[in-house]
Coordinates of C-alpha atoms and ligand atoms in Angstrom, one line a residue:
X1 CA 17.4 12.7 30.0
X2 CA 18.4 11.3 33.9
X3 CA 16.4 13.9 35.2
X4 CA 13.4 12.7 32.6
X5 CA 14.2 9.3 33.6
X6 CA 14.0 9.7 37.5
X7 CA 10.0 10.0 37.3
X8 CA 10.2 6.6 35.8
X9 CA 12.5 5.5 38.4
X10 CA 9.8 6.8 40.8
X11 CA 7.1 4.9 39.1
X12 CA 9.3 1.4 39.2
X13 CA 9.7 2.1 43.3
X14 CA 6.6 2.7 43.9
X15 CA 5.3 -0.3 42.0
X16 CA 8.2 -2.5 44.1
X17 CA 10.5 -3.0 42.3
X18 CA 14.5 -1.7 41.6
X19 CA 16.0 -1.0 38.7
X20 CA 19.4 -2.7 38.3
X21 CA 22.4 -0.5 37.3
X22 CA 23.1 -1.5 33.7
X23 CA 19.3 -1.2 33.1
X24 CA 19.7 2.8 34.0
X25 CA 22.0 3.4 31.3
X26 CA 20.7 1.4 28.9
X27 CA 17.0 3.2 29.5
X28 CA 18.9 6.4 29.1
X29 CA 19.6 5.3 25.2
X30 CA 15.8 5.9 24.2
X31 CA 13.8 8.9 24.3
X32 CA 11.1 9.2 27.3
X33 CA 8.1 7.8 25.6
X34 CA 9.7 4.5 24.7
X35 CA 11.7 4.3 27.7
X36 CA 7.8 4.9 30.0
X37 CA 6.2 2.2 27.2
X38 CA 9.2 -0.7 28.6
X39 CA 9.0 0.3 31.9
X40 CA 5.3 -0.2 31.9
X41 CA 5.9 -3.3 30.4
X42 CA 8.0 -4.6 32.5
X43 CA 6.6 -3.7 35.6
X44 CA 3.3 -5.3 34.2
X45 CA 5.5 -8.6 33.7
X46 CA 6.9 -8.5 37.0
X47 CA 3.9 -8.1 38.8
X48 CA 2.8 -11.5 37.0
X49 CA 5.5 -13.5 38.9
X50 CA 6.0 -12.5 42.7
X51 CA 9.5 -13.4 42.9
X52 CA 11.0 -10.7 40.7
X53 CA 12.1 -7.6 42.8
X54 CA 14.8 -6.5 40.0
X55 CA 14.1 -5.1 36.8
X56 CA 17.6 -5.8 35.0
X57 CA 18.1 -4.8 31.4
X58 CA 17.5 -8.4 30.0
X59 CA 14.2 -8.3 31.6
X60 CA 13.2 -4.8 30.4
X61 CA 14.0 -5.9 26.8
X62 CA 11.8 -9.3 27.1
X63 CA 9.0 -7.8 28.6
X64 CA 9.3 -5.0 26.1
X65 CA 9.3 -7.2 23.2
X66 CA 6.0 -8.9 23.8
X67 CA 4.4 -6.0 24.0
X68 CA 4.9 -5.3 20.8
X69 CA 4.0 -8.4 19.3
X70 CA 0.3 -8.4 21.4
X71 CA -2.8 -7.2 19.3
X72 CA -3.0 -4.0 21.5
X73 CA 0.3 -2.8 20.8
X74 CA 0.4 -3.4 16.7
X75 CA 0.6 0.3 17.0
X76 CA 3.9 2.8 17.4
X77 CA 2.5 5.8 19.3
X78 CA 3.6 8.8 17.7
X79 CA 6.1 11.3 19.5
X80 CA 3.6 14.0 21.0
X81 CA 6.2 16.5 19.3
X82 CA 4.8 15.6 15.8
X83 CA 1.0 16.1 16.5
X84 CA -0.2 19.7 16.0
X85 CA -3.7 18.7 18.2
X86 CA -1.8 17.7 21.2
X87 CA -1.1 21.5 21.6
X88 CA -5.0 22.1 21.1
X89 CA -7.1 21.8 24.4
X90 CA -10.1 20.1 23.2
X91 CA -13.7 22.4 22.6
X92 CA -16.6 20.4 23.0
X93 CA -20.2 21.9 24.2
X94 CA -22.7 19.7 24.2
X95 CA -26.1 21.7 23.1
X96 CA -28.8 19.1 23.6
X97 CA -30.8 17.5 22.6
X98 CA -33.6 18.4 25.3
X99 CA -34.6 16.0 27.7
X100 CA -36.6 13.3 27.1
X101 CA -40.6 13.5 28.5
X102 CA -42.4 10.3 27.3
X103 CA -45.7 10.8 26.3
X104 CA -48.7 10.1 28.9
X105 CA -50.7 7.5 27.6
X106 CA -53.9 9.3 27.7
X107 CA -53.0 11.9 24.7
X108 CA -49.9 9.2 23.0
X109 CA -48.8 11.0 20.2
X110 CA -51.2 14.3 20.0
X111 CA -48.6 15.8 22.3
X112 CA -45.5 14.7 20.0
X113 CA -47.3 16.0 16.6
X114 CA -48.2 19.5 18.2
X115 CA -44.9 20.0 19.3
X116 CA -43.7 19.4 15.7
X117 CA -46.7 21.5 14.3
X118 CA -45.5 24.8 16.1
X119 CA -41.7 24.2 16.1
X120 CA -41.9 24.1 12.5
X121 CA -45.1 27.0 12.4
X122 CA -42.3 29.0 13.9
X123 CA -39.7 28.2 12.3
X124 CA -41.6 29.1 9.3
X125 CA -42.7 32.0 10.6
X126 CA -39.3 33.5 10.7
X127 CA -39.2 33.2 7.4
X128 CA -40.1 36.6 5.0
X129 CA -42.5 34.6 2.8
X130 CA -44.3 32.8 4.8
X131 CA -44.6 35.5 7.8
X132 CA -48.2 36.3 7.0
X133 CA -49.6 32.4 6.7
X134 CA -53.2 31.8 7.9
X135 CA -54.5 29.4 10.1
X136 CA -57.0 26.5 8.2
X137 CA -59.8 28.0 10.5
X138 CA -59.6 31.3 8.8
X139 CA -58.9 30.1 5.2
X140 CA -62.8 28.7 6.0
X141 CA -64.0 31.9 6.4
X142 CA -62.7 33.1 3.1
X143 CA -64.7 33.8 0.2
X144 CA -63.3 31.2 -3.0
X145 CA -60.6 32.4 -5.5
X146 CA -58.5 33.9 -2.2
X147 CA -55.0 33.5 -2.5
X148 CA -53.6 32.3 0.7
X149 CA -50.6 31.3 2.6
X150 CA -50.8 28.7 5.4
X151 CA -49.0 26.2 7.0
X152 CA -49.7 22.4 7.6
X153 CA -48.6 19.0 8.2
X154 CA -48.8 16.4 5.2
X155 CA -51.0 13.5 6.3
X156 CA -51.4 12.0 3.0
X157 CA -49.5 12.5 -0.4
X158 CA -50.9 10.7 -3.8
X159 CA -50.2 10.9 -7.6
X160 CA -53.0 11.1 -10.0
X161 CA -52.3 11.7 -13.7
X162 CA -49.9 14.5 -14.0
X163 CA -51.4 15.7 -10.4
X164 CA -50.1 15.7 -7.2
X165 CA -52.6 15.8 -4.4
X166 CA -51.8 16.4 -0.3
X167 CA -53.8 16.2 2.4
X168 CA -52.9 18.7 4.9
X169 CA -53.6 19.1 9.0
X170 CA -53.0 22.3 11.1
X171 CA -54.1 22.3 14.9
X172 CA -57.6 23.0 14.3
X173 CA -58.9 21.1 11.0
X174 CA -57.6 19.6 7.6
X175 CA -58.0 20.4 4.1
X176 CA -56.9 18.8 0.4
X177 CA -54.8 20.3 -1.8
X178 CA -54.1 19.9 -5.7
X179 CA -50.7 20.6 -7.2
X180 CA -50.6 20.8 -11.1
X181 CA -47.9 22.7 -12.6
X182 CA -44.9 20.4 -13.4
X183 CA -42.2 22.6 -11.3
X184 CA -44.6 22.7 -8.5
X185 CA -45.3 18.9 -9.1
X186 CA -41.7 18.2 -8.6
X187 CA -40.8 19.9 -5.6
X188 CA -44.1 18.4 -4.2
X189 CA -42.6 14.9 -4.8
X190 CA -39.8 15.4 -2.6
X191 CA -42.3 15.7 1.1
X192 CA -42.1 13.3 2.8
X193 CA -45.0 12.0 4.7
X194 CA -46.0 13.7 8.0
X195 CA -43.6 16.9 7.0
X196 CA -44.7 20.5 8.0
X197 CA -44.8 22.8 5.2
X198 CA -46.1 26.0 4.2
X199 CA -47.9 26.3 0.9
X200 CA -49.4 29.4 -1.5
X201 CA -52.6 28.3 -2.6
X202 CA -56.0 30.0 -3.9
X203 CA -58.7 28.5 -2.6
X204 CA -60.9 26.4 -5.1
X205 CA -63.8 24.8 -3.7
X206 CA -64.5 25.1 0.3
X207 CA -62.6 21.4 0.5
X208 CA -59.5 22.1 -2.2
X209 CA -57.2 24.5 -2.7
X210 CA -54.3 24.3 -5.5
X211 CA -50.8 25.4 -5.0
X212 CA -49.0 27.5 -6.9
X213 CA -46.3 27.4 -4.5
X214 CA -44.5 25.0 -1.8
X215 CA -42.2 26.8 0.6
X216 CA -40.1 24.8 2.8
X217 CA -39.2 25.3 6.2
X218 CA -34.9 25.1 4.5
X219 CA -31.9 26.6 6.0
X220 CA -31.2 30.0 5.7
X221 CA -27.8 30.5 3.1
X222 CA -25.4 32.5 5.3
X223 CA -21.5 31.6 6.1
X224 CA -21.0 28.5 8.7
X225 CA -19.0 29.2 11.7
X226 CA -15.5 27.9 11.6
X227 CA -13.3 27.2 14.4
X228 CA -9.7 29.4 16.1
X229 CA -8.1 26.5 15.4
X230 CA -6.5 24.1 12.7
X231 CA -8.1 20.9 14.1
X232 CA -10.2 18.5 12.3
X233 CA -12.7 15.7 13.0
X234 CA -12.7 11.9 11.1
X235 CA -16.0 10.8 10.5
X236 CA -17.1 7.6 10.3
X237 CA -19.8 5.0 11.5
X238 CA -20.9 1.3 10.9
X239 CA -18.1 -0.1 12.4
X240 CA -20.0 -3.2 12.9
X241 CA -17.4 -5.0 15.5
X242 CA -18.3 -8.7 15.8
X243 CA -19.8 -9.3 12.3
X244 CA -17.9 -11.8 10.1
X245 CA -17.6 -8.9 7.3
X246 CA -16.5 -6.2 9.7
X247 CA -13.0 -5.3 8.1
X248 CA -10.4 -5.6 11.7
X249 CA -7.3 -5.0 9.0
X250 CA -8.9 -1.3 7.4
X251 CA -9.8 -0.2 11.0
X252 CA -5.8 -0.9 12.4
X253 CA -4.9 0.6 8.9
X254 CA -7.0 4.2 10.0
X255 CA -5.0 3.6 13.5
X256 CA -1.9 3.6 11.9
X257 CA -2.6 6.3 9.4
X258 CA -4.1 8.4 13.1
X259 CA -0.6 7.6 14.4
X260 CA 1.1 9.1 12.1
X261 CA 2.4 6.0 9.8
X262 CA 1.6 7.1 6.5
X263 CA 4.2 7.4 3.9
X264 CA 3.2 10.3 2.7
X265 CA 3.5 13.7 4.0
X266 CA 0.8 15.1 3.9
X267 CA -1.1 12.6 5.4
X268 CA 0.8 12.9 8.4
X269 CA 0.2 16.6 8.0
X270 CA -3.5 16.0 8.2
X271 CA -3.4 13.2 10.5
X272 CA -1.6 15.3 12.9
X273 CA -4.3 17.9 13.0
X274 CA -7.3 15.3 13.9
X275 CA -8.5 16.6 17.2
X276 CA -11.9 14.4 17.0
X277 CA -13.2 11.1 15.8
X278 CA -17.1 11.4 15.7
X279 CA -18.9 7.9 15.3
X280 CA -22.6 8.0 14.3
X281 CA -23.8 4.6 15.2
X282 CA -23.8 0.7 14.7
X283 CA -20.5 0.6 16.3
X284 CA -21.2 -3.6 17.1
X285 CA -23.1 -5.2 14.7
X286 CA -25.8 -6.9 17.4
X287 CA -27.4 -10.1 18.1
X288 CA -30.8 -10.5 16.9
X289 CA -30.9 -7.2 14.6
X290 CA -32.2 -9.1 11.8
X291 CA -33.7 -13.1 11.2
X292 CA -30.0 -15.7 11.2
X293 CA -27.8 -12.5 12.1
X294 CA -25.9 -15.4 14.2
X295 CA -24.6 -17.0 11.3
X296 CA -22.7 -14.0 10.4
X297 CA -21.5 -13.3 13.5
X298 CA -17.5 -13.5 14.8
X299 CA -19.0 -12.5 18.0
X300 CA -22.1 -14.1 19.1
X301 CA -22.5 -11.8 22.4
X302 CA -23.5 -8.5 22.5
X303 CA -21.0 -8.0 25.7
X304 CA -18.2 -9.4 23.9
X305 CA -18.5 -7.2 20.9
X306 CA -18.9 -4.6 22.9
X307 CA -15.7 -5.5 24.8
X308 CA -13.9 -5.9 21.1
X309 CA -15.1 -2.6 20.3
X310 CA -13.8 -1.1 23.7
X311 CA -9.9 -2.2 23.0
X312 CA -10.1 -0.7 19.2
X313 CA -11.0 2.0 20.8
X314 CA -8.6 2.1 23.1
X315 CA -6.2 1.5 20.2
X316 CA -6.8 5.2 18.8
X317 CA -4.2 7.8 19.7
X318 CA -4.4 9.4 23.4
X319 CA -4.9 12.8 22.1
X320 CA -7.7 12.4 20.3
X321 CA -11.3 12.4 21.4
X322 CA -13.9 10.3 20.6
X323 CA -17.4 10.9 20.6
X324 CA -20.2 8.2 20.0
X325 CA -23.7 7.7 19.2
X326 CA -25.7 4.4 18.9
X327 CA -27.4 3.3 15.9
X328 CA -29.8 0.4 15.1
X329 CA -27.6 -2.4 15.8
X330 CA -26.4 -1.1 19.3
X331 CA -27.7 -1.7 22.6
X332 CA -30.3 0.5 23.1
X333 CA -34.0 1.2 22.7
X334 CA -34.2 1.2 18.8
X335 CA -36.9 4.4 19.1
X336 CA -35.8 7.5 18.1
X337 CA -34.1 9.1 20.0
X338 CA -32.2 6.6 21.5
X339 CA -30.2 7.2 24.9
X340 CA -26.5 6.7 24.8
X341 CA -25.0 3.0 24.5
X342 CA -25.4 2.3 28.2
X343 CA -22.5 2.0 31.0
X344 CA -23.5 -1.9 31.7
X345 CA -21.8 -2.9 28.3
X346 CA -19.1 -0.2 28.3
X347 CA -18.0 0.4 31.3
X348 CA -14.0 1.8 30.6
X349 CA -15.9 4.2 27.8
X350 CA -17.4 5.9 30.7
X351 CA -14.5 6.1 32.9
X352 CA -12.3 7.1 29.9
X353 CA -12.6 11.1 29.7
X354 CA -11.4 11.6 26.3
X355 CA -14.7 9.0 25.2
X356 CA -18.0 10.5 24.7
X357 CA -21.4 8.9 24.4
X358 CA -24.3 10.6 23.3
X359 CA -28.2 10.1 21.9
X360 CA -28.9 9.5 18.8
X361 CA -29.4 12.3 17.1
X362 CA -26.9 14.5 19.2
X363 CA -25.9 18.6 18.7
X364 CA -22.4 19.7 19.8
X365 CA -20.6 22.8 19.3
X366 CA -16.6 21.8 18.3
X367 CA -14.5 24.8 19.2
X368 CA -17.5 26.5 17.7
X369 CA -18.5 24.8 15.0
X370 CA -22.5 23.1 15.1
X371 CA -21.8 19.7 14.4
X372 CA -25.3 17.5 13.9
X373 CA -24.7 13.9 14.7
X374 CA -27.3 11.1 13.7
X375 CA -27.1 7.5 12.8
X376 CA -29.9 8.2 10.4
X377 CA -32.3 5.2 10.1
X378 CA -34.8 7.2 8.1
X379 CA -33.0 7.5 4.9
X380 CA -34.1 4.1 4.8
X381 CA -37.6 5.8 4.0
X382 CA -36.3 8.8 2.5
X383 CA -34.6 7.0 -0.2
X384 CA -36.5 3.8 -0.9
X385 CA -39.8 6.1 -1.3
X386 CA -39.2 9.6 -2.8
X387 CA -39.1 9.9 -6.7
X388 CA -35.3 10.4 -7.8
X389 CA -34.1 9.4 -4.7
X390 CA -31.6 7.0 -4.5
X391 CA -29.3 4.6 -2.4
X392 CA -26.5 5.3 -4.0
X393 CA -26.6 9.3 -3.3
X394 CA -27.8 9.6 0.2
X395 CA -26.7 12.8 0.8
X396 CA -29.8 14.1 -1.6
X397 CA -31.8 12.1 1.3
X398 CA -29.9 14.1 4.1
X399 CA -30.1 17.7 1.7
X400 CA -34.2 16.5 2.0
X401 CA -34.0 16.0 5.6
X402 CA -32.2 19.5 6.3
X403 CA -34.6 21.4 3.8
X404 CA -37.6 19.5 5.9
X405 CA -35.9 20.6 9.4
X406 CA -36.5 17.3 10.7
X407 CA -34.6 13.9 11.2
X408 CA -37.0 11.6 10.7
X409 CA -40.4 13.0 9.5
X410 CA -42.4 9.9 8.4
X411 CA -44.7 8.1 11.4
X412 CA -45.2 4.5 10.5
X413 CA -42.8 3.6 7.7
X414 CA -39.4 1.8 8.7
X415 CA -38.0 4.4 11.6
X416 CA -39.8 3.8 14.8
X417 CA -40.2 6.9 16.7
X418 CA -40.4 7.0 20.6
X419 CA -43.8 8.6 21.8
X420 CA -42.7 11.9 23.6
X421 CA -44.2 14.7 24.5
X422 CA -41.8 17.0 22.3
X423 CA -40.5 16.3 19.1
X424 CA -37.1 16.3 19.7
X425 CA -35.6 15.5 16.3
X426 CA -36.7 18.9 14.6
X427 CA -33.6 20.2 13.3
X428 CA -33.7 23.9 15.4
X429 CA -30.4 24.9 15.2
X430 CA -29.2 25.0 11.9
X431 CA -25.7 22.6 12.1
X432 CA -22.2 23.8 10.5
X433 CA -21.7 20.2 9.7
X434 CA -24.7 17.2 9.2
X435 CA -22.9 13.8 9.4
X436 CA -25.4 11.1 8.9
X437 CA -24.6 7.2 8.5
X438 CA -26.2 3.8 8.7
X439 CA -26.7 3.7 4.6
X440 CA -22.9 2.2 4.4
X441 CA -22.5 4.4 1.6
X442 CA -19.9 7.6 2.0
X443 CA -20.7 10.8 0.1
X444 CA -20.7 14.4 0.5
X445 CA -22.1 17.9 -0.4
X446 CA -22.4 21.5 0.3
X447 CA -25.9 22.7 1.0
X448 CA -26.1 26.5 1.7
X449 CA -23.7 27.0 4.6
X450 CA -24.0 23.1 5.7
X451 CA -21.4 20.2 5.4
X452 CA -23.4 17.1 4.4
X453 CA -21.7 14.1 5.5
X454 CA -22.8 10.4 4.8
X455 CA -20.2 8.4 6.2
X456 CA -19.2 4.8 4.7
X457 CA -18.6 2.1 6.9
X458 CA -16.1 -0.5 8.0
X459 CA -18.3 -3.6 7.0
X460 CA -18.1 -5.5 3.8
X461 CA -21.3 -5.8 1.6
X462 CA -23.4 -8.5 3.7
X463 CA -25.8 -10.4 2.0
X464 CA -28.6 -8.5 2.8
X465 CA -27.2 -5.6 1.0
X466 CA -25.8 -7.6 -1.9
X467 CA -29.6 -8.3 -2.2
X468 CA -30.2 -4.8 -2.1
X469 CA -27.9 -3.9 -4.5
X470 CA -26.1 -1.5 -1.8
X471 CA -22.5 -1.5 -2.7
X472 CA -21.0 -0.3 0.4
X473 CA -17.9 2.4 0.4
X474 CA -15.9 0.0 3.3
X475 CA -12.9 2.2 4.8
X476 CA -13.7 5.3 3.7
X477 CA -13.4 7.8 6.2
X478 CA -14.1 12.2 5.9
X479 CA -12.2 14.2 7.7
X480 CA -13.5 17.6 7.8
X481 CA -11.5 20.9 8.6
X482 CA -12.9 22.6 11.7
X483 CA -11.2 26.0 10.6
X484 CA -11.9 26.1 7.1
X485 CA -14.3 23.4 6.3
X486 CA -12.8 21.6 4.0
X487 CA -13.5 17.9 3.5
X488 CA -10.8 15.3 2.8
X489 CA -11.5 11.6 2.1
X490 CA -9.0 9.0 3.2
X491 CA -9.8 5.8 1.6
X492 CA -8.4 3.2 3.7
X493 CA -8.3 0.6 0.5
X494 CA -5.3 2.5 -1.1
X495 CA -3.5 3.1 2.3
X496 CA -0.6 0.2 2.9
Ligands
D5M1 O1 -27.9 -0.8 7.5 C1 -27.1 -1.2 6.4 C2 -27.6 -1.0 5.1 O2 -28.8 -1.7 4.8 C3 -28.0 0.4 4.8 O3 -27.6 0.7 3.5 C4 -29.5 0.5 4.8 C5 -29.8 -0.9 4.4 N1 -31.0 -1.3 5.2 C6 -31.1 -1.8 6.4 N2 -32.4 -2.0 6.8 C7 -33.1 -1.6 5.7 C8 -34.5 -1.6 5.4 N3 -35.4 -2.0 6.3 N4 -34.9 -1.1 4.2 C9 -34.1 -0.8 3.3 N5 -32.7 -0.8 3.5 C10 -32.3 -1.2 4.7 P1 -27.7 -1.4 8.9 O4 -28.4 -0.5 9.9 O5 -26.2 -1.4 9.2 O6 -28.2 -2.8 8.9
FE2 FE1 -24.9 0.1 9.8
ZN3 ZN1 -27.7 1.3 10.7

């Protein structure tokens, strides 16, 4: 213990100071973490008032004991024995996504749709059925009644009757297509507006063709890849810091449950194996998001909030990592992608190495594992305009979205997209993990290999959503299993 203590000695020298005699033996009573935590205090209180030179064990204790009453320090640090992770050096590679090139303004968003066209032409292509699909140019020069493959992007989808019909572009031309049988009417329903797809047809007239078939671009079923070892990430998003509904008490709750607090075993078990908190946007609630946001606002400044958000931040265990996108309501362009929350309003996030920012949407690999991140702005369109769609369920809108191989396929609707020369939110690598937020509403699902997260969100229903009818899931956190996938959900609400 002395010899643990002497490199706090060091530290109260080189800040100084001395450390009186009876103050040495009763610092040798406590275990090396809480003795470092009072002499840290102390030395911060002594360097308030610049006639101290002594740090005497009636000091120590004072100094000590407001600590723990302060806001920042509502929180017992767990002993680094206890926490599995510590042992775990973190495994993050960062796989994109490519650099932005804005679009010149001569060909504006020509550019961004071609890209899209042949990332998803290929992608398709490297699929058995639709290997042998035919360019619109060639389907011209067929005689009628041909049955043909081909692959196109959806510029216009209407009901008639029973019917469905879809216009269709490739590079070259456009043509209309007429869906009729009930199955294939169904699956139709689900495109979504400017979505590349490939379709069987037979050619009916030189304008129409009908569709006996729609085959999507999807996700191939094979086994994920799972991680060496027995870490796990918490996802979550919507913090909304600086709204009058964010919910301060469930977010100290999750710090206390990440330090280890909870009654139960094994929560601690599990909490002791989070290597990675993963936040996918809308970590401040804004100024000026939508018309008399002010009036619901604890903090009127975006600085400020963004300050608030920087000390819970702070607040979460050392050990962990944190990794952060932006979302509608942050700081950024609101164009997808967006660029990471910049360093003007964040300034200890970037000096902090454990805190990572990111664009939204952003592709990692932890230890391994493809991990998709993306606030997800377009299930707004997704779910308030596809048949059987829902708010309630939105990871159907996120299973659409991977089956689609892109983030945010519809021009025009509610998502803005940034004009770029690539399309940069087709999905390209197929993720492990999808964890999607911004719909307040937390829900999960298998799809093929893929973890489908929608995360909840740590604001109460505002009255914009009660007018919705969202019913937000507020402190309700996944944490998923790096090693063997698994998803647990901690619900903050039953956690004293
Ligand atoms: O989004 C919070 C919630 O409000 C989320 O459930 C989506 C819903 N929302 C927000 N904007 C819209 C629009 N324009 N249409 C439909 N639903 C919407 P947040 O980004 O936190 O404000
Ligand atoms: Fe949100
Ligand atoms: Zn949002």
């Amino acid at each position: 213990m002395s010899l643990e203590l002497n490199s706090l000695i060091i530290k109260i020298i080189e800040a100084g100071y001395q450390l009186s005699p009876e103050a040495y033996i009763f610092l040798q009573k406590f275990p090396k973490e809480i003795a470092e935590i009072m002499i840290t205090s102390a030395i911060e209180e002594a360097n308030k008032n610049s006639d101290r030179l002594v740090l005497d064990q009636s000091f120590i204790e004072a100094a000590y004991n407001l600590k723990q009453t302060k806001p920042s320090a509502r929180v017992r640090k767990p002993r680094s024995q206890e926490i599995l992770s510590n042992k775990i050096a973190s495994n993050i590679q960062y796989l994109g996504i490519e650099k932005s090139v804005p679009a010149s303004d001569v060909t504006g968003f020509t550019d961004y749709f071609r890209s899209r066209y042949e990332k998803l032409d290929s992608i398709l292509r490297k699929r058995i059925d639709a290997r042998e699909s035919v360019t619109f140019e060639r389907i011209s020069n067929l005689p009628l009644k041909s049955q043909v493959k081909t692959i196109g992007m959806v510029t216009q989808k209407r009901t008639r009757g029973s019917r469905l019909f879809l216009e269709m572009e490739d590079l070259d031309r456009s043509y209309s297509f007429m869906l009729s049988n009930p199955e294939v009417v169904r699956n139709g329903l689900q495109i979504q507006p400017d979505q590349v797809i490939c379709v069987d047809s037979v050619k009916y007239t030189e304008d129409l063709l009908i569709v006996n078939n729609i085959i999507w671009p999807d996700i191939p079923d094979k086994p994920p890849s799972r991680s060496q070892d027995p870490v796990c990430a918490a996802l979550l998003s919507d913090i909304h810091v600086g709204s009058n509904f964010f919910r301060e008490d469930l977010f100290y709750r999750f710090i206390e449950w990440l330090n280890l607090e909870s009654d139960e075993r094994s929560h601690r078990e599990l909490a002791s194996r989070i290597k990675y908190l993963v936040i996918a946007g809308d970590l401040i609630d804004g100024v000026g998001v939508y018309p008399d946001q002010i009036d619901e606002l604890s903090i009127s400044t975006i600085s400020e909030q963004y300050d608030e958000a920087v000390k819970l931040m702070k607040e979460i265990p050392d050990h962990i990592e944190i990794i952060i996108i932006p979302g509608n309501h942050d700081a950024v362009r609101k164009s997808i992608p967006q660029p990471p929350i910049p360093k003007k309003y964040c300034q200890d996030f970037y000096e902090a190495p454990r805190i990572n920012l990111y664009e939204n949407p952003c592709q990692l690999a932890l230890h391994g594992v493809n991990v998709l991140v993306c606030h997800g702005k377009s299930l707004d369109d997704v779910l308030s305009s596809t048949p059987g769609q829902d708010f309630q369920y939105p990871s159907n809108g996120i299973e659409v979205l991977l089956r689609a191989r892109h983030l945010a396929p519809s021009y025009g609707q509610s998502t803005p997209i940034a004009p770029e020369s690539f399309d940069r939110l087709v999905i390209e690598r197929v993720p492990d993990l999808l964890h999607m937020g911004h719909v307040h509403i937390h829900e999960t699902k298998k799809y093929k290999g893929t973890t489908i997260v929608a995360s909840g969100t740590f604001q109460d229903q505002t009255p914009f959503q009660k007018r919705m009818k969202i019913a937000p899931t507020t402190g309700v956190v996944s944490i998923f299993d790096l090693q063997t996938h698994k998803l647990s959900r901690l619900d903050l609400r039953d956690y004293e």
